[in-house]
């Protein structure tokens, strides 16, 4: 499931591979034909992410994509196109071995496979969007309405900094909600970009019980939660995956013998590398920090993981 870090990486990739070049846009599957006609043969100015929303600006037209649970982008292109992508570890841009070019010097893309909602194409390569929940062109008023509904996105803070205004907005949003902190973190109007994994891991790290009413968090807890989520999301952007449990975590050392035992004799280092999360998907196993059994239950249709030993009210 894409969380905010995935969309920020995607925006960075589209910025590198497409922005500043005239592109062709089509909708092989069909539903986006009218939108594609508005965007094609133009030059995208900027690609950014806001929470889980991908936004590509083309003057007064704004392409808005939300991948939802099943949406994905795939990219292919020639050597120069592949090389210009700096984020390629996880889902690399596919290299076309023997590219063919049309008379205008544009690479000839593969036949669309499956339901390609939108295809974006520049001379060196192309990207295919499949299965999004949102793929549409907004005008500036619609765009303002969209981002006006979103809470602060920690990844929109200046690099390496905590933005006090965004932190204040997060705190105000929590104070106004009559819901648990676990529900609040999934509400994109409270904070944008957090999904199921970051929710579970951040609450665990800060020892906050997921059922605590969001109004009851004190300023210290709110600040710490924002900072932890910021760190986790930034790491996710850097590494391309959600890894919230680090081999260097000092607390891990305290439970090192347990970790070793639970992985049945594998060397500790290898065992650590197998495990990326403290609690997410580790229910019914002992907590690495306190030894109590990690729990799981459904909350609003999504699975919630927490440790009853560390995360008391
Ligand atoms: Zn615990």
Short mmCIF file of C-alpha atoms and ligand atoms in Angstrom, two decimals:
data_model
loop_
_atom_site.label_atom_id
_atom_site.label_comp_id
_atom_site.label_asym_id
_atom_site.label_seq_id
_atom_site.Cartn_x
_atom_site.Cartn_y
_atom_site.Cartn_z
CA UNK A 1 0.00 0.00 0.00
CA UNK A 2 1.60 3.28 -1.04
CA UNK A 3 2.14 5.66 1.86
CA UNK A 4 3.39 9.22 1.57
CA UNK A 5 7.02 8.32 1.01
CA UNK A 6 6.11 6.32 -2.12
CA UNK A 7 4.26 9.23 -3.68
CA UNK A 8 7.08 11.65 -2.89
CA UNK A 9 9.52 9.31 -4.61
CA UNK A 10 7.16 8.99 -7.55
CA UNK A 11 6.85 12.77 -7.81
CA UNK A 12 10.64 13.05 -7.72
CA UNK A 13 10.94 10.52 -10.50
CA UNK A 14 8.39 12.28 -12.72
CA UNK A 15 10.15 15.56 -11.99
CA UNK A 16 13.46 14.06 -13.20
CA UNK A 17 12.19 12.12 -16.19
CA UNK A 18 9.40 14.28 -17.59
CA UNK A 19 9.31 17.84 -16.27
CA UNK A 20 10.68 20.45 -18.63
CA UNK A 21 10.10 18.33 -21.73
CA UNK A 22 7.16 18.36 -24.07
CA UNK A 23 5.24 15.17 -23.47
CA UNK A 24 2.52 13.17 -25.12
CA UNK A 25 -0.31 11.96 -22.91
CA UNK A 26 -2.85 9.31 -23.86
CA UNK A 27 -5.34 6.99 -22.20
CA UNK A 28 -5.03 3.56 -23.84
CA UNK A 29 -7.74 2.21 -21.52
CA UNK A 30 -10.06 5.09 -22.43
CA UNK A 31 -11.54 6.74 -19.31
CA UNK A 32 -8.93 9.51 -19.22
CA UNK A 33 -9.12 10.39 -22.93
CA UNK A 34 -10.51 13.90 -22.45
CA UNK A 35 -8.03 14.72 -19.69
CA UNK A 36 -5.14 13.36 -21.74
CA UNK A 37 -6.18 15.60 -24.65
CA UNK A 38 -5.86 18.62 -22.36
CA UNK A 39 -2.38 17.64 -21.20
CA UNK A 40 -0.74 16.26 -24.33
CA UNK A 41 1.85 18.15 -26.40
CA UNK A 42 2.52 20.44 -23.47
CA UNK A 43 5.37 20.80 -20.99
CA UNK A 44 4.86 19.84 -17.33
CA UNK A 45 6.32 22.51 -15.02
CA UNK A 46 6.56 20.67 -11.72
CA UNK A 47 5.67 17.36 -10.09
CA UNK A 48 5.04 17.29 -6.35
CA UNK A 49 3.38 15.12 -3.75
CA UNK A 50 0.97 16.22 -1.08
CA UNK A 51 0.39 13.33 1.27
CA UNK A 52 -0.73 10.46 -0.93
CA UNK A 53 -1.68 12.72 -3.85
CA UNK A 54 0.53 13.18 -6.90
CA UNK A 55 0.21 16.63 -8.43
CA UNK A 56 1.71 17.63 -11.79
CA UNK A 57 1.41 21.30 -12.70
CA UNK A 58 1.02 22.40 -16.34
CA UNK A 59 0.26 26.09 -16.06
CA UNK A 60 -3.36 26.42 -14.99
CA UNK A 61 -4.07 22.73 -15.58
CA UNK A 62 -3.19 20.38 -12.76
CA UNK A 63 -2.96 16.62 -13.21
CA UNK A 64 -4.12 14.90 -10.03
CA UNK A 65 -3.42 11.21 -9.40
CA UNK A 66 -4.25 9.13 -6.34
CA UNK A 67 -3.02 5.55 -6.54
CA UNK A 68 -5.32 4.21 -3.84
CA UNK A 69 -4.64 0.63 -2.77
CA UNK A 70 -3.93 -0.88 -6.17
CA UNK A 71 -2.65 1.86 -8.45
CA UNK A 72 0.90 1.80 -9.81
CA UNK A 73 3.21 3.47 -12.29
CA UNK A 74 5.66 1.57 -14.49
CA UNK A 75 8.41 3.28 -16.48
CA UNK A 76 10.47 2.14 -19.46
CA UNK A 77 12.91 3.87 -21.71
CA UNK A 78 16.27 4.00 -23.43
CA UNK A 79 19.68 4.15 -21.74
CA UNK A 80 19.68 7.91 -21.26
CA UNK A 81 16.18 7.82 -19.78
CA UNK A 82 17.07 5.02 -17.36
CA UNK A 83 20.31 6.73 -16.33
CA UNK A 84 18.57 10.00 -15.52
CA UNK A 85 16.50 8.24 -12.87
CA UNK A 86 18.32 8.43 -9.55
CA UNK A 87 15.77 6.64 -7.41
CA UNK A 88 15.68 3.34 -9.16
CA UNK A 89 16.52 0.71 -6.54
CA UNK A 90 13.11 -0.67 -5.73
CA UNK A 91 11.14 -0.62 -8.93
CA UNK A 92 13.71 0.33 -11.50
CA UNK A 93 12.88 2.00 -14.76
CA UNK A 94 12.83 -0.75 -17.37
CA UNK A 95 15.61 -0.55 -19.96
CA UNK A 96 14.52 -1.02 -23.56
CA UNK A 97 17.32 -3.13 -25.04
CA UNK A 98 16.98 -2.12 -28.67
CA UNK A 99 14.94 1.04 -28.74
CA UNK A 100 13.29 2.14 -32.01
CA UNK A 101 12.46 5.79 -32.66
CA UNK A 102 9.84 7.52 -34.78
CA UNK A 103 10.62 10.24 -37.35
CA UNK A 104 10.46 12.90 -34.66
CA UNK A 105 13.13 11.04 -32.68
CA UNK A 106 10.75 9.73 -30.01
CA UNK A 107 11.15 6.22 -28.67
CA UNK A 108 8.37 3.93 -29.89
CA UNK A 109 6.69 2.56 -26.75
CA UNK A 110 5.51 -1.00 -26.20
CA UNK A 111 1.88 -1.84 -26.88
CA UNK A 112 -0.03 -1.00 -23.68
CA UNK A 113 -0.51 -4.11 -21.55
CA UNK A 114 -3.56 -4.35 -19.34
CA UNK A 115 -5.67 -1.39 -18.33
CA UNK A 116 -3.35 1.59 -18.80
CA UNK A 117 -5.34 4.58 -17.59
CA UNK A 118 -2.73 7.11 -18.63
CA UNK A 119 0.50 6.93 -20.61
CA UNK A 120 3.01 9.78 -20.42
CA UNK A 121 5.67 9.76 -23.12
CA UNK A 122 8.79 11.83 -23.76
CA UNK A 123 11.46 11.23 -26.44
CA UNK A 124 13.50 8.86 -24.26
CA UNK A 125 10.83 6.80 -22.52
CA UNK A 126 7.37 6.52 -21.12
CA UNK A 127 5.34 5.79 -17.98
CA UNK A 128 2.14 3.77 -17.69
CA UNK A 129 -0.37 4.42 -14.91
CA UNK A 130 -2.62 1.52 -13.97
CA UNK A 131 -5.44 1.17 -11.46
CA UNK A 132 -5.54 4.60 -9.78
CA UNK A 133 -8.59 5.71 -7.81
CA UNK A 134 -8.12 9.26 -9.11
CA UNK A 135 -6.71 10.43 -12.43
CA UNK A 136 -8.13 13.77 -13.53
CA UNK A 137 -7.29 17.31 -14.58
CA UNK A 138 -8.10 20.04 -12.05
CA UNK A 139 -8.38 23.78 -12.51
CA UNK A 140 -6.76 26.05 -9.89
CA UNK A 141 -9.99 26.37 -7.89
CA UNK A 142 -10.45 22.60 -7.72
CA UNK A 143 -6.78 22.22 -6.83
CA UNK A 144 -7.06 24.69 -3.95
CA UNK A 145 -10.11 22.82 -2.69
CA UNK A 146 -8.18 19.54 -2.78
CA UNK A 147 -5.12 20.71 -0.90
CA UNK A 148 -7.28 22.79 1.44
CA UNK A 149 -8.83 19.57 2.69
CA UNK A 150 -5.45 17.97 3.44
CA UNK A 151 -3.62 18.20 6.72
CA UNK A 152 0.07 19.07 6.93
CA UNK A 153 2.42 16.66 5.15
CA UNK A 154 5.66 16.14 7.12
CA UNK A 155 7.54 15.57 3.86
CA UNK A 156 6.71 19.10 2.73
CA UNK A 157 8.87 20.55 5.52
CA UNK A 158 12.20 22.08 4.52
CA UNK A 159 14.89 19.37 4.35
CA UNK A 160 16.20 18.46 7.78
CA UNK A 161 13.88 20.84 9.60
CA UNK A 162 10.69 20.77 11.62
CA UNK A 163 8.28 23.47 10.46
CA UNK A 164 6.69 25.01 13.57
CA UNK A 165 3.61 26.16 11.65
CA UNK A 166 2.91 22.67 10.34
CA UNK A 167 3.49 21.16 13.77
CA UNK A 168 1.04 23.68 15.25
CA UNK A 169 -1.57 22.78 12.64
CA UNK A 170 -1.10 19.08 13.42
CA UNK A 171 -1.57 19.81 17.14
CA UNK A 172 -4.69 21.91 16.47
CA UNK A 173 -6.13 19.19 14.24
CA UNK A 174 -5.65 16.56 16.94
CA UNK A 175 -7.19 18.82 19.57
CA UNK A 176 -10.34 19.32 17.47
CA UNK A 177 -11.03 15.64 16.77
CA UNK A 178 -13.16 13.41 18.97
CA UNK A 179 -11.48 10.24 17.76
CA UNK A 180 -8.62 8.03 18.92
CA UNK A 181 -5.08 8.89 17.94
CA UNK A 182 -5.00 5.70 15.84
CA UNK A 183 -7.99 6.92 13.80
CA UNK A 184 -6.67 10.49 13.65
CA UNK A 185 -3.33 9.50 12.11
CA UNK A 186 -5.17 7.80 9.22
CA UNK A 187 -7.33 10.88 8.62
CA UNK A 188 -5.64 12.74 5.76
CA UNK A 189 -7.23 15.98 6.96
CA UNK A 190 -5.31 15.67 10.24
CA UNK A 191 -1.92 14.69 8.77
CA UNK A 192 -1.26 13.84 5.13
CA UNK A 193 0.79 10.86 4.01
CA UNK A 194 0.57 8.51 6.98
CA UNK A 195 -0.78 5.02 6.32
CA UNK A 196 -1.14 1.82 8.26
CA UNK A 197 2.54 1.01 8.69
CA UNK A 198 3.74 4.43 9.84
CA UNK A 199 0.74 4.74 12.16
CA UNK A 200 1.57 1.51 13.99
CA UNK A 201 5.30 2.11 14.13
CA UNK A 202 5.20 5.76 15.21
CA UNK A 203 2.72 5.09 18.02
CA UNK A 204 4.89 2.21 19.21
CA UNK A 205 8.09 4.24 19.17
CA UNK A 206 6.41 7.01 21.18
CA UNK A 207 4.73 4.50 23.54
CA UNK A 208 1.28 5.96 22.88
CA UNK A 209 -1.76 3.72 23.28
CA UNK A 210 -3.68 3.74 19.99
CA UNK A 211 -7.02 4.20 21.80
CA UNK A 212 -5.94 7.44 23.50
CA UNK A 213 -8.35 10.20 22.44
CA UNK A 214 -6.37 12.49 20.14
CA UNK A 215 -7.51 15.47 22.26
CA UNK A 216 -5.74 14.03 25.30
CA UNK A 217 -2.23 14.00 23.86
CA UNK A 218 -0.10 16.62 25.56
CA UNK A 219 2.20 18.97 23.69
CA UNK A 220 5.24 16.82 24.39
CA UNK A 221 3.59 13.72 22.94
CA UNK A 222 2.31 15.59 19.90
CA UNK A 223 5.73 17.09 19.17
CA UNK A 224 7.45 13.74 19.59
CA UNK A 225 4.91 11.99 17.37
CA UNK A 226 5.30 14.57 14.60
CA UNK A 227 9.09 14.35 14.81
CA UNK A 228 9.08 10.55 14.74
CA UNK A 229 6.69 10.41 11.78
CA UNK A 230 8.84 12.98 9.99
CA UNK A 231 11.99 10.91 10.55
CA UNK A 232 10.29 7.68 9.47
CA UNK A 233 8.82 9.20 6.30
CA UNK A 234 12.14 10.82 5.35
CA UNK A 235 13.90 7.49 5.79
CA UNK A 236 11.22 5.91 3.60
CA UNK A 237 11.83 8.42 0.83
CA UNK A 238 15.58 7.87 1.06
CA UNK A 239 15.43 4.08 1.09
CA UNK A 240 12.30 3.42 -0.92
CA UNK A 241 10.81 1.13 1.69
CA UNK A 242 9.34 1.42 5.15
CA UNK A 243 11.96 0.29 7.60
CA UNK A 244 11.28 1.61 11.07
CA UNK A 245 13.29 -0.95 13.03
CA UNK A 246 16.98 -0.22 12.69
CA UNK A 247 19.83 -2.54 13.68
CA UNK A 248 21.34 0.47 15.45
CA UNK A 249 18.29 1.08 17.63
CA UNK A 250 19.66 1.11 21.16
CA UNK A 251 16.56 -0.57 22.52
CA UNK A 252 17.16 -3.52 20.26
CA UNK A 253 20.37 -4.22 22.18
CA UNK A 254 18.39 -4.66 25.40
CA UNK A 255 16.34 -7.44 23.83
CA UNK A 256 19.07 -8.76 21.61
CA UNK A 257 19.11 -12.21 23.18
CA UNK A 258 15.34 -12.53 22.71
CA UNK A 259 15.60 -11.48 19.10
CA UNK A 260 18.27 -14.07 18.59
CA UNK A 261 16.17 -16.77 20.19
CA UNK A 262 13.05 -15.93 18.20
CA UNK A 263 14.89 -16.39 14.98
CA UNK A 264 16.08 -19.82 16.00
CA UNK A 265 19.81 -19.67 16.01
CA UNK A 266 20.35 -17.43 13.01
CA UNK A 267 23.11 -14.92 13.61
CA UNK A 268 21.67 -11.80 15.29
CA UNK A 269 22.62 -9.54 12.44
CA UNK A 270 20.79 -11.67 9.89
CA UNK A 271 17.76 -11.88 12.14
CA UNK A 272 17.69 -8.10 12.41
CA UNK A 273 17.86 -7.67 8.68
CA UNK A 274 14.82 -9.91 8.27
CA UNK A 275 12.71 -7.62 10.37
CA UNK A 276 11.84 -4.07 9.34
CA UNK A 277 9.10 -3.22 11.83
CA UNK A 278 8.57 -3.20 15.58
CA UNK A 279 4.87 -4.14 15.61
CA UNK A 280 3.43 -3.97 12.08
CA UNK A 281 2.50 -7.53 11.08
CA UNK A 282 4.23 -8.91 14.18
CA UNK A 283 1.11 -9.70 16.20
CA UNK A 284 1.20 -12.84 18.35
CA UNK A 285 4.97 -12.50 18.74
CA UNK A 286 6.85 -11.01 21.72
CA UNK A 287 7.59 -7.29 21.68
CA UNK A 288 11.33 -6.66 21.14
CA UNK A 289 11.23 -3.91 23.78
CA UNK A 290 9.23 -5.42 26.65
CA UNK A 291 8.49 -9.03 25.73
CA UNK A 292 4.69 -8.80 25.91
CA UNK A 293 2.70 -10.22 23.04
CA UNK A 294 1.96 -7.75 20.23
CA UNK A 295 -1.75 -7.44 19.46
CA UNK A 296 -3.78 -6.78 16.31
CA UNK A 297 -7.37 -5.80 15.65
CA UNK A 298 -9.42 -4.17 12.92
CA UNK A 299 -10.09 -0.46 13.17
CA UNK A 300 -12.21 1.14 10.44
CA UNK A 301 -11.39 -1.70 8.08
CA UNK A 302 -7.61 -1.50 8.54
CA UNK A 303 -5.44 -3.60 10.80
CA UNK A 304 -4.02 -1.94 13.87
CA UNK A 305 -0.93 -3.36 15.60
CA UNK A 306 0.34 -2.37 19.06
CA UNK A 307 2.12 -3.62 22.15
CA UNK A 308 -0.04 -3.55 25.30
CA UNK A 309 3.10 -3.55 27.45
CA UNK A 310 4.86 -0.50 25.97
CA UNK A 311 1.82 1.41 24.81
CA UNK A 312 -0.11 2.09 27.97
CA UNK A 313 -2.30 5.17 28.13
ZN1 LIG B 1 6.36 -3.79 24.28
#
